[in-house]
């Protein structure tokens, strides 16, 4: 009986932690400094019915080729860290229900900073509220799940030059029944700076006159520490991609790259699902 009671308490703790995380609205979710910009603002809004407290901390992360990040233990492990060039105010916020708070980031660059891209991640860590601590007193089990969310903060030192990005390999992933489930590919990148934009895939069946959008991925980056990156894009709806036909994948830039297209590549797909690049 005691064991079941402990499990119930743990599940309740998880539920409340997820509610806390979901009730913080952050805008924007990406900060980009350049040679002219010195100050950035982040808006935080507590959309819950309770007081919430968040601590803001820096994290150093390294992107993985397969997606996601590896968290580095110290700033020294990241030679292109940006955190030591940024002054943040405030570093902790307590928000009433519906309250809005602006966090300011001020860039302080050292002289003769080398031309490169510098990046750190700003972590918003939810702290346990006073009411949750009081409720847990005397229960016998006191476990606090502190969830967090981080956003990239980037400085591109020097004149912005778009990286070269192209698809190295593309294939179709199928379900056990043989239907196309997703598009898998590996992209290659070179240059000093990361890419950032929106990926869209369009399919035109051999019997159709017009192509249709079958997949989309917003806010996609390839950071400078990666030469290649693997990606899987799920279809918007089942049975949207039935070979044979042609598949076009376009990578459109966003933010600083809003007027740039990284690539627009077309592939031929035969009845078996084999993919062949079409040279433009």
XYZ file of C-alpha atoms in Angstrom:
280
model
C 0.000 0.000 0.000
C 2.794 2.386 0.919
C 4.554 1.671 -2.393
C 1.433 2.498 -4.413
C 1.035 5.739 -2.447
C 4.597 6.775 -3.343
C 3.967 6.056 -7.043
C 0.841 8.241 -6.975
C 2.811 11.095 -5.393
C 5.535 10.815 -8.053
C 2.979 10.914 -10.876
C 1.363 14.014 -9.372
C 4.756 15.716 -9.137
C 5.409 14.996 -12.830
C 1.979 16.349 -13.814
C 2.485 19.639 -11.977
C 6.019 20.046 -13.382
C 4.789 19.665 -16.945
C 2.030 22.216 -16.287
C 4.637 24.673 -15.011
C 6.783 24.240 -18.114
C 3.833 24.610 -20.490
C 2.683 27.860 -18.860
C 5.742 29.949 -19.769
C 5.471 31.777 -23.072
C 8.806 32.859 -24.591
C 9.311 35.204 -27.546
C 11.465 35.071 -29.584
C 12.848 31.534 -29.304
C 16.070 32.445 -31.100
C 18.359 35.487 -30.748
C 20.756 36.553 -33.527
C 23.294 39.354 -33.023
C 25.343 40.821 -35.857
C 27.908 43.610 -36.266
C 25.274 46.345 -35.831
C 23.052 44.931 -33.088
C 24.070 45.334 -29.457
C 20.857 44.737 -27.448
C 18.174 42.055 -27.665
C 14.969 41.606 -25.690
C 13.120 38.442 -24.698
C 9.489 38.584 -23.568
C 8.310 36.112 -20.913
C 4.620 35.671 -20.052
C 3.133 33.549 -17.289
C -0.058 32.120 -18.795
C -0.955 30.065 -15.698
C -3.158 30.908 -12.708
C -0.269 30.703 -10.201
C 2.920 32.589 -9.417
C 5.894 31.112 -11.258
C 9.636 31.584 -10.711
C 12.291 30.986 -13.367
C 16.058 31.132 -13.132
C 17.990 32.114 -16.257
C 21.329 30.384 -16.809
C 23.784 29.859 -19.647
C 24.444 26.470 -21.160
C 27.103 25.438 -23.633
C 25.840 22.903 -26.159
C 27.248 21.093 -29.147
C 24.906 19.988 -31.934
C 24.794 16.284 -32.827
C 24.881 14.992 -36.380
C 21.784 12.893 -35.748
C 19.875 15.772 -34.091
C 19.670 17.238 -30.607
C 22.554 18.503 -28.481
C 25.345 17.377 -26.225
C 25.585 19.594 -23.130
C 29.165 20.638 -22.362
C 30.315 20.738 -18.746
C 32.217 24.028 -18.901
C 32.626 27.167 -21.006
C 36.224 26.129 -21.661
C 34.928 23.180 -23.703
C 33.307 25.586 -26.149
C 35.913 27.787 -27.882
C 33.102 29.713 -29.613
C 31.056 30.421 -26.504
C 29.055 33.662 -26.456
C 27.947 33.676 -22.807
C 30.987 35.598 -21.537
C 30.188 38.453 -23.976
C 26.574 38.916 -22.833
C 25.169 40.814 -19.860
C 21.749 39.518 -18.856
C 19.162 41.370 -16.764
C 17.386 40.060 -14.765
C 18.754 36.576 -14.151
C 15.698 35.399 -12.214
C 12.048 36.319 -12.601
C 8.943 35.745 -10.493
C 5.781 36.229 -12.502
C 2.242 36.690 -11.272
C -0.556 35.065 -13.310
C -0.683 36.793 -16.686
C 2.353 38.957 -15.866
C 4.853 39.901 -18.551
C 8.600 40.402 -18.047
C 11.261 41.644 -20.468
C 14.746 40.164 -20.203
C 17.509 42.266 -21.770
C 20.664 40.854 -23.321
C 23.491 43.359 -23.889
C 26.405 42.357 -26.122
C 29.921 43.379 -25.051
C 32.392 42.230 -27.684
C 36.140 42.204 -27.022
C 38.381 44.106 -29.410
C 39.706 42.263 -32.451
C 37.178 39.454 -32.091
C 37.871 36.882 -34.803
C 35.416 36.531 -37.678
C 33.293 33.537 -36.777
C 29.976 32.432 -35.349
C 29.647 32.337 -31.557
C 26.800 30.624 -29.689
C 25.541 29.799 -26.210
C 22.106 28.651 -25.077
C 19.985 30.559 -22.577
C 18.248 28.200 -20.159
C 14.925 29.033 -18.467
C 14.718 26.762 -15.426
C 11.414 26.472 -13.572
C 11.846 26.572 -9.797
C 9.400 24.790 -7.452
C 6.760 27.189 -6.144
C 6.281 27.821 -2.418
C 2.823 26.222 -2.492
C 4.167 22.969 -3.963
C 6.914 22.810 -1.312
C 4.372 23.304 1.516
C 2.035 20.679 0.037
C 4.841 18.128 -0.058
C 5.890 18.636 3.582
C 5.046 15.668 5.784
C 4.133 13.403 2.870
C 7.259 11.289 3.300
C 8.403 11.614 -0.302
C 9.630 14.966 -1.573
C 10.720 14.871 -5.214
C 10.925 18.086 -7.254
C 11.007 17.725 -11.032
C 12.473 20.943 -12.414
C 11.863 21.242 -16.137
C 13.651 23.729 -18.354
C 13.717 25.123 -21.866
C 16.614 26.741 -23.693
C 16.978 28.990 -26.731
C 20.089 29.616 -28.883
C 21.767 33.019 -28.678
C 24.058 33.643 -31.654
C 26.597 36.253 -32.755
C 27.796 36.271 -36.358
C 31.000 38.296 -36.314
C 31.928 39.727 -39.684
C 29.977 40.191 -42.902
C 27.219 37.612 -43.190
C 28.041 34.962 -45.786
C 25.511 32.220 -46.454
C 26.874 28.697 -45.913
C 26.731 26.216 -48.769
C 24.184 23.486 -48.069
C 23.125 20.579 -50.256
C 21.550 17.133 -49.982
C 24.090 14.333 -50.045
C 21.682 11.399 -49.805
C 17.906 10.997 -49.839
C 15.714 7.938 -49.383
C 12.120 7.075 -48.527
C 11.251 5.281 -45.292
C 8.332 2.850 -45.516
C 5.961 1.177 -43.090
C 5.642 -2.611 -42.814
C 2.800 -2.443 -45.308
C 5.097 -0.794 -47.872
C 3.643 2.732 -47.725
C 5.974 5.739 -47.633
C 6.079 7.051 -44.068
C 8.789 9.728 -44.128
C 11.629 11.290 -46.114
C 15.135 10.669 -44.774
C 18.195 12.495 -45.979
C 21.661 13.695 -45.091
C 22.697 17.281 -45.760
C 26.210 18.663 -46.084
C 27.219 22.167 -44.983
C 30.403 24.216 -45.291
C 31.299 27.772 -44.339
C 31.889 29.766 -41.134
C 28.225 30.295 -40.302
C 25.183 28.164 -39.530
C 22.148 27.882 -41.757
C 18.632 28.647 -40.553
C 15.348 28.287 -42.377
C 12.348 26.219 -43.388
C 12.381 22.884 -45.213
C 9.527 21.974 -47.549
C 9.010 18.866 -49.672
C 6.729 18.706 -52.731
C 5.692 15.549 -54.605
C 4.339 15.259 -58.141
C 2.962 11.865 -59.064
C 3.657 10.664 -62.593
C -0.054 10.853 -63.385
C -0.542 14.373 -61.938
C 0.031 17.776 -63.526
C 0.723 19.695 -60.313
C 2.942 19.010 -57.322
C 1.604 19.035 -53.761
C 3.267 19.859 -50.452
C 3.851 16.631 -48.524
C 6.125 17.679 -45.645
C 7.353 20.786 -43.841
C 9.840 21.569 -41.076
C 10.187 25.068 -39.610
C 13.175 26.614 -37.798
C 15.800 24.162 -39.017
C 19.518 24.856 -38.447
C 22.826 23.260 -39.241
C 25.407 24.706 -36.857
C 29.069 25.353 -37.769
C 30.391 22.424 -35.708
C 28.615 20.068 -38.125
C 29.690 19.273 -41.665
C 26.736 16.927 -42.171
C 23.348 16.456 -40.533
C 20.800 13.646 -40.786
C 17.102 14.374 -40.810
C 13.759 12.599 -41.096
C 10.659 14.507 -42.271
C 7.269 12.907 -41.646
C 4.526 13.277 -44.224
C 1.729 15.747 -43.496
C -0.830 13.035 -44.199
C -0.659 9.290 -44.930
C -0.538 8.195 -48.584
C 0.573 11.641 -49.802
C 3.645 10.222 -51.506
C 2.937 7.243 -53.755
C 5.643 6.470 -56.369
C 6.422 6.872 -59.175
C 6.919 10.622 -59.506
C 9.277 13.474 -58.645
C 10.148 14.923 -55.241
C 11.364 18.497 -54.794
C 12.975 19.614 -51.533
C 13.577 23.321 -50.884
C 15.419 24.930 -47.973
C 14.378 28.586 -47.615
C 16.248 30.936 -45.308
C 14.586 32.735 -42.371
C 15.521 35.760 -40.222
C 18.890 37.053 -41.454
C 18.665 34.664 -44.412
C 15.076 35.597 -45.332
C 15.977 36.447 -48.953
C 18.164 33.396 -49.491
C 17.424 29.846 -50.678
C 20.032 27.322 -49.539
C 18.959 24.677 -52.034
C 16.084 23.628 -54.295
C 16.749 20.051 -55.401
C 14.632 17.620 -57.420
C 14.666 13.809 -57.273
C 13.111 11.127 -59.452
C 11.341 8.253 -57.688
C 10.576 5.005 -59.493
C 7.795 2.536 -58.706
C 9.943 0.647 -56.192
C 10.726 3.849 -54.278
C 14.340 4.162 -55.412
C 15.533 7.774 -55.537
C 17.760 9.406 -58.171
C 18.891 13.032 -58.136
C 17.930 15.119 -61.178
C 20.692 17.485 -62.288
C 19.429 21.001 -62.861
